[in-house]
CSV table of C-alpha atoms in Angstrom, one decimal:
chain,number,residue,atom,x,y,z
A,1,MET,CA,-11.8,-21.2,23.0
A,2,PRO,CA,-8.1,-21.2,22.2
A,3,SER,CA,-6.1,-24.4,22.3
A,4,SER,CA,-3.2,-23.2,20.1
A,5,ARG,CA,-0.2,-21.8,21.9
A,6,VAL,CA,1.7,-19.4,19.6
A,7,LEU,CA,4.3,-16.8,20.3
A,8,THR,CA,5.1,-14.5,17.3
A,9,LEU,CA,8.0,-12.1,17.2
A,10,MET,CA,8.0,-9.4,14.5
A,11,GLY,CA,11.0,-7.3,13.5
A,12,SER,CA,8.8,-4.4,12.3
A,13,GLY,CA,5.8,-3.7,10.0
A,14,GLU,CA,3.4,-5.0,12.7
A,15,THR,CA,0.7,-2.7,11.4
A,16,ALA,CA,1.8,-2.5,7.8
A,17,PRO,CA,0.6,-4.3,4.7
A,18,THR,CA,3.7,-6.6,4.9
A,19,MET,CA,2.4,-8.4,8.0
A,20,VAL,CA,-1.3,-8.7,7.1
A,21,SER,CA,-1.0,-12.2,5.9
A,22,THR,CA,0.8,-13.3,9.1
A,23,HIS,CA,-1.8,-11.7,11.3
A,24,ARG,CA,-4.6,-13.4,9.3
A,25,ARG,CA,-3.0,-16.8,9.6
A,26,LEU,CA,-2.6,-16.4,13.3
A,27,ALA,CA,-6.2,-15.3,13.7
A,28,ALA,CA,-7.2,-18.4,11.7
A,29,ARG,CA,-5.5,-20.5,14.4
A,30,LEU,CA,-8.2,-19.3,16.8
A,31,GLU,CA,-11.1,-19.3,14.4
A,32,PRO,CA,-10.6,-21.2,11.1
A,33,SER,CA,-13.9,-20.0,9.5
A,34,PRO,CA,-13.2,-16.6,7.9
A,35,GLY,CA,-16.8,-15.4,8.4
A,36,ARG,CA,-16.6,-15.9,12.1
A,37,VAL,CA,-13.2,-14.4,12.9
A,38,ARG,CA,-14.6,-11.0,14.0
A,39,THR,CA,-17.2,-12.7,16.2
A,40,ASN,CA,-15.0,-15.3,17.9
A,41,VAL,CA,-11.5,-13.9,18.1
A,42,ARG,CA,-11.0,-11.7,21.2
A,43,ALA,CA,-8.0,-9.5,20.7
A,44,ALA,CA,-6.2,-6.8,22.7
A,45,VAL,CA,-3.4,-4.3,22.1
A,46,LEU,CA,-1.1,-3.9,25.0
A,47,ASP,CA,-0.3,-0.2,24.7
A,48,THR,CA,2.5,0.1,27.3
A,49,PRO,CA,5.6,0.4,25.1
A,50,TYR,CA,4.5,3.7,23.6
A,51,GLY,CA,2.6,4.8,26.7
A,52,PHE,CA,5.0,7.6,27.4
A,53,GLN,CA,4.4,9.3,24.1
A,54,GLU,CA,1.9,12.2,23.7
A,55,ASN,CA,0.3,10.5,20.8
A,56,ALA,CA,-0.2,7.1,22.6
A,57,SER,CA,-4.0,7.2,22.0
A,58,GLU,CA,-3.5,7.9,18.3
A,59,LEU,CA,-1.1,4.9,18.0
A,60,ALA,CA,-3.7,2.7,19.7
A,61,GLU,CA,-6.4,3.9,17.4
A,62,ARG,CA,-4.2,3.1,14.3
A,63,ALA,CA,-3.7,-0.4,15.6
A,64,VAL,CA,-7.5,-0.8,16.2
A,65,ALA,CA,-8.2,0.4,12.6
A,66,TYR,CA,-5.5,-1.8,11.1
A,67,PHE,CA,-6.9,-5.0,12.8
A,68,SER,CA,-10.5,-4.1,11.9
A,69,GLU,CA,-9.9,-3.2,8.3
A,70,SER,CA,-7.1,-5.6,7.4
A,71,ILE,CA,-7.4,-8.6,9.7
A,72,ASP,CA,-11.2,-8.5,10.3
A,73,VAL,CA,-10.6,-8.5,14.1
A,74,ASP,CA,-11.9,-6.1,16.7
A,75,LEU,CA,-9.1,-5.0,18.9
A,76,ASP,CA,-9.6,-3.9,22.5
A,77,VAL,CA,-7.2,-1.4,24.0
A,78,ALA,CA,-5.8,-2.5,27.3
A,79,GLY,CA,-5.3,1.1,28.5
A,80,LEU,CA,-2.1,0.3,30.3
A,81,THR,CA,0.0,3.1,29.0
A,82,ARG,CA,1.4,3.5,32.5
A,83,ILE,CA,1.2,1.1,35.4
A,84,ILE,CA,3.5,2.6,38.1
A,85,GLY,CA,1.6,5.2,40.1
A,86,VAL,CA,-1.7,4.4,38.5
A,87,ASP,CA,-4.8,3.6,40.5
A,88,ASP,CA,-5.5,-0.1,41.0
A,89,LEU,CA,-8.9,0.0,39.3
A,90,THR,CA,-7.4,1.2,36.0
A,91,VAL,CA,-4.6,-1.4,36.1
A,92,GLU,CA,-7.1,-4.2,36.9
A,93,ARG,CA,-9.4,-3.2,34.1
A,94,GLY,CA,-6.4,-3.4,31.7
A,95,LEU,CA,-5.3,-6.7,33.0
A,96,GLU,CA,-8.8,-8.1,32.6
A,97,VAL,CA,-8.7,-7.0,29.0
A,98,LEU,CA,-5.6,-9.1,28.6
A,99,ARG,CA,-7.0,-12.1,30.5
A,100,ARG,CA,-10.1,-12.4,28.4
A,101,SER,CA,-8.2,-12.0,25.1
A,102,ASP,CA,-7.1,-14.9,22.9
A,103,TYR,CA,-4.8,-12.7,20.9
A,104,ILE,CA,-2.5,-10.1,22.6
A,105,PHE,CA,-0.6,-7.7,20.4
A,106,ALA,CA,2.1,-5.2,21.4
A,107,GLY,CA,4.4,-3.1,19.2
A,108,PRO,CA,6.5,0.0,19.0
A,109,GLY,CA,7.8,2.3,21.7
A,110,SER,CA,10.6,2.1,24.3
A,111,PRO,CA,11.6,-1.4,25.5
A,112,THR,CA,13.1,-0.1,28.7
A,113,TYR,CA,10.0,1.9,29.5
A,114,ALA,CA,7.8,-1.1,28.9
A,115,VAL,CA,10.0,-3.4,31.1
A,116,GLU,CA,10.0,-0.8,33.8
A,117,GLN,CA,6.2,-0.6,33.8
A,118,TRP,CA,5.6,-4.3,33.5
A,119,ARG,CA,8.2,-5.6,36.0
A,120,GLY,CA,6.5,-6.4,39.3
A,121,SER,CA,3.0,-6.2,37.7
A,122,ALA,CA,0.7,-9.0,36.7
A,123,VAL,CA,1.4,-8.4,33.0
A,124,PRO,CA,4.2,-10.9,32.6
A,125,GLY,CA,2.0,-13.5,34.3
A,126,ALA,CA,-0.9,-12.8,32.0
A,127,LEU,CA,1.4,-13.3,29.0
A,128,ARG,CA,2.9,-16.4,30.4
A,129,SER,CA,-0.6,-17.8,31.0
A,130,LYS,CA,-1.4,-17.5,27.3
A,131,LEU,CA,1.7,-19.4,26.3
A,132,GLU,CA,1.0,-22.1,28.9
A,133,GLN,CA,-2.8,-22.5,28.6
A,134,GLY,CA,-3.5,-21.3,25.0
A,135,GLY,CA,-3.6,-18.1,23.1
A,136,VAL,CA,-1.6,-16.1,20.5
A,137,VAL,CA,0.9,-13.5,21.7
A,138,VAL,CA,2.4,-11.2,19.0
A,139,PHE,CA,5.2,-8.9,20.2
A,140,ALA,CA,6.8,-6.6,17.6
A,141,SER,CA,9.6,-4.0,17.5
A,142,ALA,CA,10.1,-2.6,21.0
A,143,ALA,CA,7.8,-5.1,22.6
A,144,ALA,CA,9.8,-8.0,21.0
A,145,LEU,CA,13.0,-6.6,22.5
A,146,THR,CA,11.6,-7.1,26.0
A,147,LEU,CA,11.0,-10.8,25.8
A,148,GLY,CA,14.5,-12.1,26.2
A,149,VAL,CA,16.8,-12.2,29.2
A,150,ALA,CA,18.3,-8.9,28.1
A,151,THR,CA,17.0,-6.0,26.1
A,152,VAL,CA,18.7,-3.4,23.9
A,153,PRO,CA,18.1,0.1,25.3
A,154,VAL,CA,17.6,1.6,21.9
A,155,TYR,CA,16.8,5.2,22.9
A,156,GLU,CA,19.5,5.3,25.5
A,157,ILE,CA,22.3,4.1,23.2
A,158,TYR,CA,21.3,5.3,19.7
A,159,LYS,CA,19.5,8.6,20.7
A,160,CYS,CA,21.2,9.6,23.9
A,161,GLY,CA,24.7,8.4,23.3
A,162,HIS,CA,25.0,6.1,26.4
A,163,GLU,CA,27.8,3.6,26.3
A,164,PRO,CA,26.5,0.2,25.1
A,165,PHE,CA,24.8,-1.9,27.8
A,166,TRP,CA,22.1,-4.4,28.2
A,167,ALA,CA,19.0,-3.7,30.2
A,168,ASP,CA,17.1,-6.4,32.0
A,169,GLY,CA,14.4,-8.1,29.9
A,170,LEU,CA,11.3,-9.8,31.0
A,171,ASP,CA,12.9,-13.2,30.1
A,172,LEU,CA,9.6,-14.7,29.1
A,173,LEU,CA,11.4,-16.7,26.4
A,174,ALA,CA,13.1,-18.6,29.2
A,175,GLY,CA,9.6,-20.0,30.0
A,176,ILE,CA,9.7,-21.8,26.6
A,177,GLY,CA,13.3,-22.8,26.9
A,178,ILE,CA,14.9,-20.0,24.7
A,179,GLU,CA,17.8,-18.3,26.4
A,180,ALA,CA,18.3,-15.4,23.9
A,181,ALA,CA,18.2,-11.7,23.5
A,182,VAL,CA,15.8,-10.7,20.8
A,183,ILE,CA,16.9,-8.0,18.3
A,184,PRO,CA,14.2,-6.8,15.9
A,185,HIS,CA,15.0,-4.3,13.0
A,186,TYR,CA,17.9,-6.6,12.5
A,187,ASP,CA,18.5,-5.6,8.8
A,188,ASN,CA,17.8,-1.9,9.3
A,189,ALA,CA,19.4,0.3,6.7
A,190,GLU,CA,18.1,3.7,7.6
A,191,GLY,CA,21.6,4.9,8.4
A,192,GLY,CA,22.7,4.9,4.7
A,193,HIS,CA,26.5,5.1,5.0
A,194,HIS,CA,26.6,4.4,8.7
A,195,ASP,CA,25.7,1.0,10.2
A,196,THR,CA,22.2,0.9,11.7
A,197,ARG,CA,21.7,-2.8,11.5
A,198,PHE,CA,20.8,-4.8,14.6
A,199,CYS,CA,18.2,-2.3,15.9
A,200,TYR,CA,20.5,0.7,15.3
A,201,LEU,CA,23.4,-0.8,17.2
A,202,GLY,CA,25.7,-1.6,14.2
A,203,GLU,CA,28.2,-4.4,14.1
A,204,ARG,CA,30.8,-2.7,16.3
A,205,ARG,CA,28.5,-2.1,19.3
A,206,LEU,CA,26.8,-5.5,18.9
A,207,THR,CA,30.1,-7.3,18.9
A,208,HIS,CA,31.0,-5.6,22.1
A,209,MET,CA,27.6,-6.2,23.7
A,210,GLU,CA,27.7,-9.9,22.9
A,211,THR,CA,30.6,-10.2,25.4
A,212,MET,CA,28.4,-8.7,28.0
A,213,LEU,CA,25.5,-11.2,27.7
A,214,PRO,CA,24.9,-13.7,30.5
A,215,GLU,CA,26.6,-17.0,29.9
A,216,GLY,CA,24.6,-19.3,27.7
A,217,THR,CA,22.7,-16.5,26.0
A,218,TRP,CA,22.7,-16.0,22.2
A,219,VAL,CA,21.1,-13.4,19.8
A,220,LEU,CA,17.9,-14.0,17.9
A,221,GLY,CA,17.7,-11.4,15.1
A,222,ILE,CA,14.4,-10.6,13.3
A,223,ASP,CA,14.6,-8.6,10.1
A,224,GLU,CA,12.2,-5.8,9.4
A,225,HIS,CA,8.8,-6.7,8.0
A,226,THR,CA,9.4,-10.3,9.1
A,227,GLY,CA,7.9,-12.6,11.7
A,228,LEU,CA,9.0,-15.7,13.6
A,229,VAL,CA,5.9,-17.7,14.4
A,230,ILE,CA,6.8,-20.1,17.3
A,231,ASP,CA,4.2,-22.9,17.5
A,232,LEU,CA,4.7,-24.3,21.0
A,233,ASP,CA,2.3,-27.3,20.4
A,234,ALA,CA,4.0,-28.3,17.1
A,235,GLY,CA,7.5,-27.7,18.5
A,236,GLN,CA,8.6,-25.6,15.5
A,237,ALA,CA,9.0,-22.1,14.3
A,238,GLU,CA,8.2,-20.6,10.9
A,239,VAL,CA,9.8,-17.5,9.3
A,240,THR,CA,7.2,-15.3,7.5
A,241,GLY,CA,7.2,-11.9,5.8
A,242,ASN,CA,9.8,-10.2,3.6
A,243,GLY,CA,13.1,-10.9,5.3
A,244,GLY,CA,14.6,-13.6,7.5
A,245,VAL,CA,15.7,-14.6,11.0
A,246,THR,CA,19.3,-14.8,12.2
A,247,LEU,CA,20.7,-17.0,14.9
A,248,ARG,CA,23.9,-15.5,16.2
A,249,VAL,CA,26.4,-16.9,18.7
A,250,ASP,CA,29.7,-15.1,19.5
A,251,GLY,CA,29.7,-13.1,16.3
A,252,GLU,CA,28.9,-16.1,14.0
A,253,SER,CA,25.5,-16.0,12.3
A,254,LEU,CA,23.2,-18.2,10.3
A,255,HIS,CA,20.3,-16.5,8.3
A,256,HIS,CA,17.0,-18.4,7.7
A,257,PRO,CA,15.0,-16.8,5.0
A,258,THR,CA,11.2,-16.4,4.9
A,259,GLY,CA,9.5,-19.8,4.5
A,260,SER,CA,12.1,-21.6,6.7
A,261,ILE,CA,10.8,-24.0,9.3
A,262,LEU,CA,13.0,-24.5,12.4
A,263,ASP,CA,12.7,-27.2,15.1
A,264,LEU,CA,12.1,-25.5,18.4
A,265,ALA,CA,14.7,-27.8,19.8
A,266,ILE,CA,17.3,-25.7,18.0
A,267,LEU,CA,16.2,-22.5,19.7
A,268,THR,CA,16.1,-24.0,23.1
A,269,ASP,CA,19.7,-25.2,23.1
A,270,ARG,CA,22.6,-22.7,22.6
A,271,ASP,CA,25.0,-25.5,21.7
A,272,ALA,CA,22.5,-26.7,19.0
A,273,VAL,CA,22.3,-23.1,17.7
A,274,SER,CA,26.1,-23.0,17.6
A,275,ARG,CA,26.3,-26.3,15.8
A,276,THR,CA,23.6,-25.1,13.3
A,277,ILE,CA,25.7,-22.0,12.5
A,278,ARG,CA,28.7,-24.2,11.9
A,279,GLY,CA,26.7,-26.3,9.5
A,280,ASP,CA,26.4,-29.6,11.4
A,281,ALA,CA,23.2,-30.6,9.7
A,282,SER,CA,22.8,-33.7,11.8
A,283,THR,CA,21.8,-31.6,14.8
A,284,VAL,CA,18.9,-29.7,13.3
A,285,ARG,CA,16.2,-29.4,10.7
A,286,ALA,CA,16.0,-26.0,9.1
A,287,THR,CA,14.2,-26.2,5.8
A,288,GLU,CA,13.3,-23.4,3.4
A,289,ILE,CA,10.1,-25.1,2.4
A,290,ALA,CA,7.6,-26.6,5.0
A,291,ASP,CA,7.0,-30.3,4.7
A,292,ASP,CA,3.7,-32.1,5.1
A,293,HIS,CA,4.1,-32.0,8.8
A,294,ALA,CA,4.7,-28.3,9.1
A,295,SER,CA,2.8,-26.2,11.5
A,296,ASP,CA,-0.9,-26.0,11.1
A,297,LEU,CA,-0.4,-22.3,10.6
A,298,ALA,CA,-1.1,-23.4,7.1
A,299,THR,CA,-4.7,-23.1,7.8
A,300,ILE,CA,-4.2,-20.3,5.4
A,301,PRO,CA,-1.6,-21.7,2.9
A,302,ALA,CA,1.9,-20.4,2.9
A,303,SER,CA,1.4,-19.8,-0.8
A,304,ALA,CA,-1.0,-17.1,0.2
A,305,GLU,CA,1.9,-15.1,1.5
A,306,GLN,CA,2.8,-12.2,-0.7
A,307,THR,CA,6.1,-10.3,-0.6
A,308,VAL,CA,4.9,-6.7,-0.1
A,309,GLU,CA,7.3,-3.8,-0.5
A,310,SER,CA,8.9,-3.1,2.9
A,311,SER,CA,8.0,0.6,3.0
A,312,LEU,CA,5.7,3.2,1.5
A,313,ALA,CA,8.8,5.0,0.3
A,314,ASP,CA,9.8,2.0,-1.8
A,315,THR,CA,6.3,1.8,-3.3
A,316,ALA,CA,6.2,5.5,-4.1
A,317,ASP,CA,9.7,5.4,-5.7
A,318,ARG,CA,8.7,2.5,-7.9
A,319,ALA,CA,5.4,4.1,-8.8
A,320,ASP,CA,7.2,7.4,-9.8
A,321,ARG,CA,9.5,5.5,-12.1
A,322,GLU,CA,6.6,3.5,-13.7
A,323,PHE,CA,4.5,6.7,-14.1
A,324,SER,CA,7.3,8.6,-15.8
A,325,ALA,CA,7.9,5.7,-18.2
A,326,ALA,CA,4.2,5.5,-19.0
A,327,ILE,CA,4.0,9.3,-19.7
A,328,THR,CA,7.0,9.1,-21.9
A,329,ALA,CA,5.4,6.2,-23.8
A,330,GLY,CA,2.2,8.0,-24.1
A,331,ASP,CA,0.4,5.3,-22.2
A,332,ALA,CA,-2.4,7.1,-20.3
A,333,ALA,CA,-4.1,4.0,-19.0
A,334,THR,CA,-0.9,2.7,-17.3
A,335,ALA,CA,-0.1,6.1,-15.9
A,336,THR,CA,-3.6,6.3,-14.4
A,337,GLY,CA,-3.4,2.8,-13.0
A,338,VAL,CA,-0.1,3.6,-11.3
A,339,MET,CA,-1.6,6.6,-9.7
A,340,LEU,CA,-4.5,4.5,-8.4
A,341,GLU,CA,-2.1,1.9,-7.1
A,342,LEU,CA,-0.1,4.5,-5.2
A,343,GLU,CA,-3.3,6.0,-3.7
A,344,THR,CA,-4.3,2.5,-2.5
A,345,ALA,CA,-0.9,2.0,-1.0
A,346,ILE,CA,-1.0,5.3,0.9
A,347,TRP,CA,-4.3,4.2,2.4
A,348,ALA,CA,-3.0,0.7,3.3
A,349,TRP,CA,0.0,2.1,5.1
A,350,SER,CA,-2.0,4.8,6.9
A,351,ALA,CA,-2.5,2.5,9.9
A,352,ASP,CA,1.2,1.8,10.3
A,353,THR,CA,2.4,3.0,13.7
A,354,LEU,CA,5.9,3.7,12.4
A,355,GLN,CA,6.4,7.4,12.7
A,356,SER,CA,8.1,8.9,9.7
A,357,ASP,CA,7.6,11.3,6.8
A,358,GLU,CA,7.0,8.5,4.3
A,359,THR,CA,3.3,9.2,4.0
A,360,ASP,CA,3.9,12.9,3.3
A,361,ARG,CA,6.5,12.0,0.7
A,362,ALA,CA,4.2,9.5,-1.0
A,363,ARG,CA,1.5,12.2,-1.2
A,364,GLN,CA,4.0,14.6,-2.7
A,365,VAL,CA,4.7,12.0,-5.4
A,366,LEU,CA,1.0,11.4,-6.0
A,367,ARG,CA,0.4,15.2,-6.3
A,368,SER,CA,3.3,15.4,-8.8
A,369,MET,CA,1.7,12.7,-10.8
A,370,VAL,CA,-1.7,14.5,-10.9
A,371,THR,CA,0.1,17.7,-12.1
A,372,ARG,CA,2.0,15.9,-14.8
A,373,LEU,CA,-1.1,14.0,-16.0
A,374,GLY,CA,-2.9,17.4,-16.2
A,375,GLU,CA,-0.1,18.8,-18.3
A,376,ALA,CA,-0.3,15.8,-20.5
A,377,ALA,CA,-4.0,16.3,-20.9
A,378,VAL,CA,-3.4,19.8,-22.2
A,379,ALA,CA,-0.4,19.0,-24.5
A,380,GLY,CA,-1.6,15.5,-25.4
A,381,LEU,CA,0.2,12.2,-24.8
A,382,ALA,CA,0.2,10.9,-28.4
A,383,ASP,CA,3.1,11.8,-30.8
A,384,PRO,CA,1.7,14.7,-32.9
A,385,ARG,CA,3.7,13.4,-35.9
A,386,ALA,CA,1.7,10.1,-35.7
A,387,VAL,CA,-1.6,12.1,-35.6
A,388,VAL,CA,-0.9,14.3,-38.7
A,389,ALA,CA,1.3,11.9,-40.6
A,390,PRO,CA,-1.4,10.3,-42.8
A,391,LEU,CA,-2.7,13.7,-43.9
A,392,VAL,CA,0.8,15.2,-44.5
A,393,ASP,CA,1.9,12.1,-46.4
A,394,LEU,CA,-1.1,12.4,-48.7
A,395,LEU,CA,-0.4,16.1,-49.3
A,396,LEU,CA,3.2,15.4,-50.1
A,397,GLN,CA,2.2,12.8,-52.6
A,398,LEU,CA,-0.1,15.3,-54.3
A,399,ARG,CA,2.7,17.8,-54.3
A,400,SER,CA,5.1,15.2,-55.8
A,401,ASP,CA,2.5,14.5,-58.5
A,402,ALA,CA,2.1,18.2,-59.2
A,403,ARG,CA,5.9,18.7,-59.5
A,404,ALA,CA,6.1,15.7,-61.9
A,405,GLU,CA,3.4,17.4,-64.1
A,406,LYS,CA,5.3,20.7,-63.8
A,407,ARG,CA,2.4,22.4,-62.0
A,408,PHE,CA,4.8,24.1,-59.7
A,409,GLU,CA,2.3,26.7,-58.5
A,410,VAL,CA,0.3,23.9,-57.0
A,411,SER,CA,3.3,22.2,-55.4
A,412,ASP,CA,4.5,25.5,-54.0
A,413,LEU,CA,1.0,26.2,-52.6
A,414,ILE,CA,1.0,22.9,-50.8
A,415,ARG,CA,4.4,23.5,-49.3
A,416,ASP,CA,3.5,27.1,-48.2
A,417,ARG,CA,0.2,26.0,-46.6
A,418,LEU,CA,2.0,23.2,-44.7
A,419,ASP,CA,4.6,25.7,-43.6
A,420,GLU,CA,1.9,28.1,-42.3
A,421,THR,CA,0.6,25.2,-40.1
A,422,GLY,CA,4.0,24.5,-38.6
A,423,ILE,CA,5.1,21.7,-40.9
A,424,GLU,CA,8.5,22.2,-42.5
A,425,VAL,CA,9.0,20.5,-45.8
A,426,ARG,CA,12.6,19.8,-47.1
A,427,ASP,CA,13.3,18.5,-50.6
A,428,THR,CA,16.2,16.0,-50.7
A,429,ALA,CA,17.6,13.7,-53.4
A,430,ASP,CA,15.6,10.9,-51.9
A,431,GLY,CA,12.3,12.9,-51.9
A,432,ALA,CA,10.5,15.2,-49.6
A,433,GLU,CA,11.0,15.1,-45.8
A,434,TRP,CA,9.0,16.9,-43.2
A,435,ASP,CA,9.0,17.7,-39.5
A,436,LEU,CA,7.1,19.7,-37.0
A,437,ARG,CA,8.6,22.9,-35.9
A,438,ALA,CA,8.9,23.2,-32.1
């Protein structure tokens, strides 16, 4: 069925709400009719990158749930968590899942583990076949790291403290003319005060590692919650999602924000990349808005893209602020709406394969909201002064009339009864004032 040849690189968020629109647009390349996507799009998750993890099956299940619920696509699991030392029948069954799929997806884990398992197997050939004969290949996070001539050994450098080095990549990008090392998580900011950009390398290590790249190789950086959709038939690439894509040569960079369209000729020529970075516009076309001849990825219009918050933590923090403001303003409807929005976000992010404590933190925020709303239900959200003011003002007017008529026993009685109910009356030169005692 597929005639489209598309390679998509994602920096992160591959199973998050941020990438739903991109996945849907890619599925529409294979089946334009929304009602027939589930029936006609054959998709598979290549589960090798996280195959060494004890929760590999759970991560695969999350991906299956995400595609089913958010993309309307049934995702088969290749079952290739390990290839080396595994019986031939298991491997062949997994390869057959890939061969019959129109849409192959791979995501988080360890790039070096994935390359070790895939090298020498038929997996690279199956992927190459999709890009040559037709199909959609979506590689994100760790999987995206493997596609270039060299790959960042993230675990070894960032977690284990190895001296910076490049591991061999699959170099599948060379098959479409791109001599680059792919770095997802390019704008990562998890480190706070220390630099974790560039897939946790930071500027110092990346600058050093650039000198170690094979001659003619450059760096292709993909921000988190961002995709680079390379349409091999149209000869162009589109930046989607929340961030941007960076072309980097010898420490010099050019950032292309979401919505940019790049000629594939740029990406296949290191000198053209370098000229682009220097700003020689005569050598490239890199627009921020697609023209009428842009990729037919627009089967679902680019205007349908929505900028979604890049993490559940961001959503929870914003919701907490909005809820607090609503409670302070006595706006129960808005407070309730914010709670429902956060609950929906928690559900939407539940399929994300990113392993963190963000879901637990978001649930804590939601539980806090429930508690505060319960307290407000007991104490009341409306300003009690506003509730009793019409009655108090009427009584004070009657008291003023009584005092004018020198019926002081009546005026004193009104004052005393108000005092007994917690309303303090003070006589001033400008008239009576009142307040509620705490």
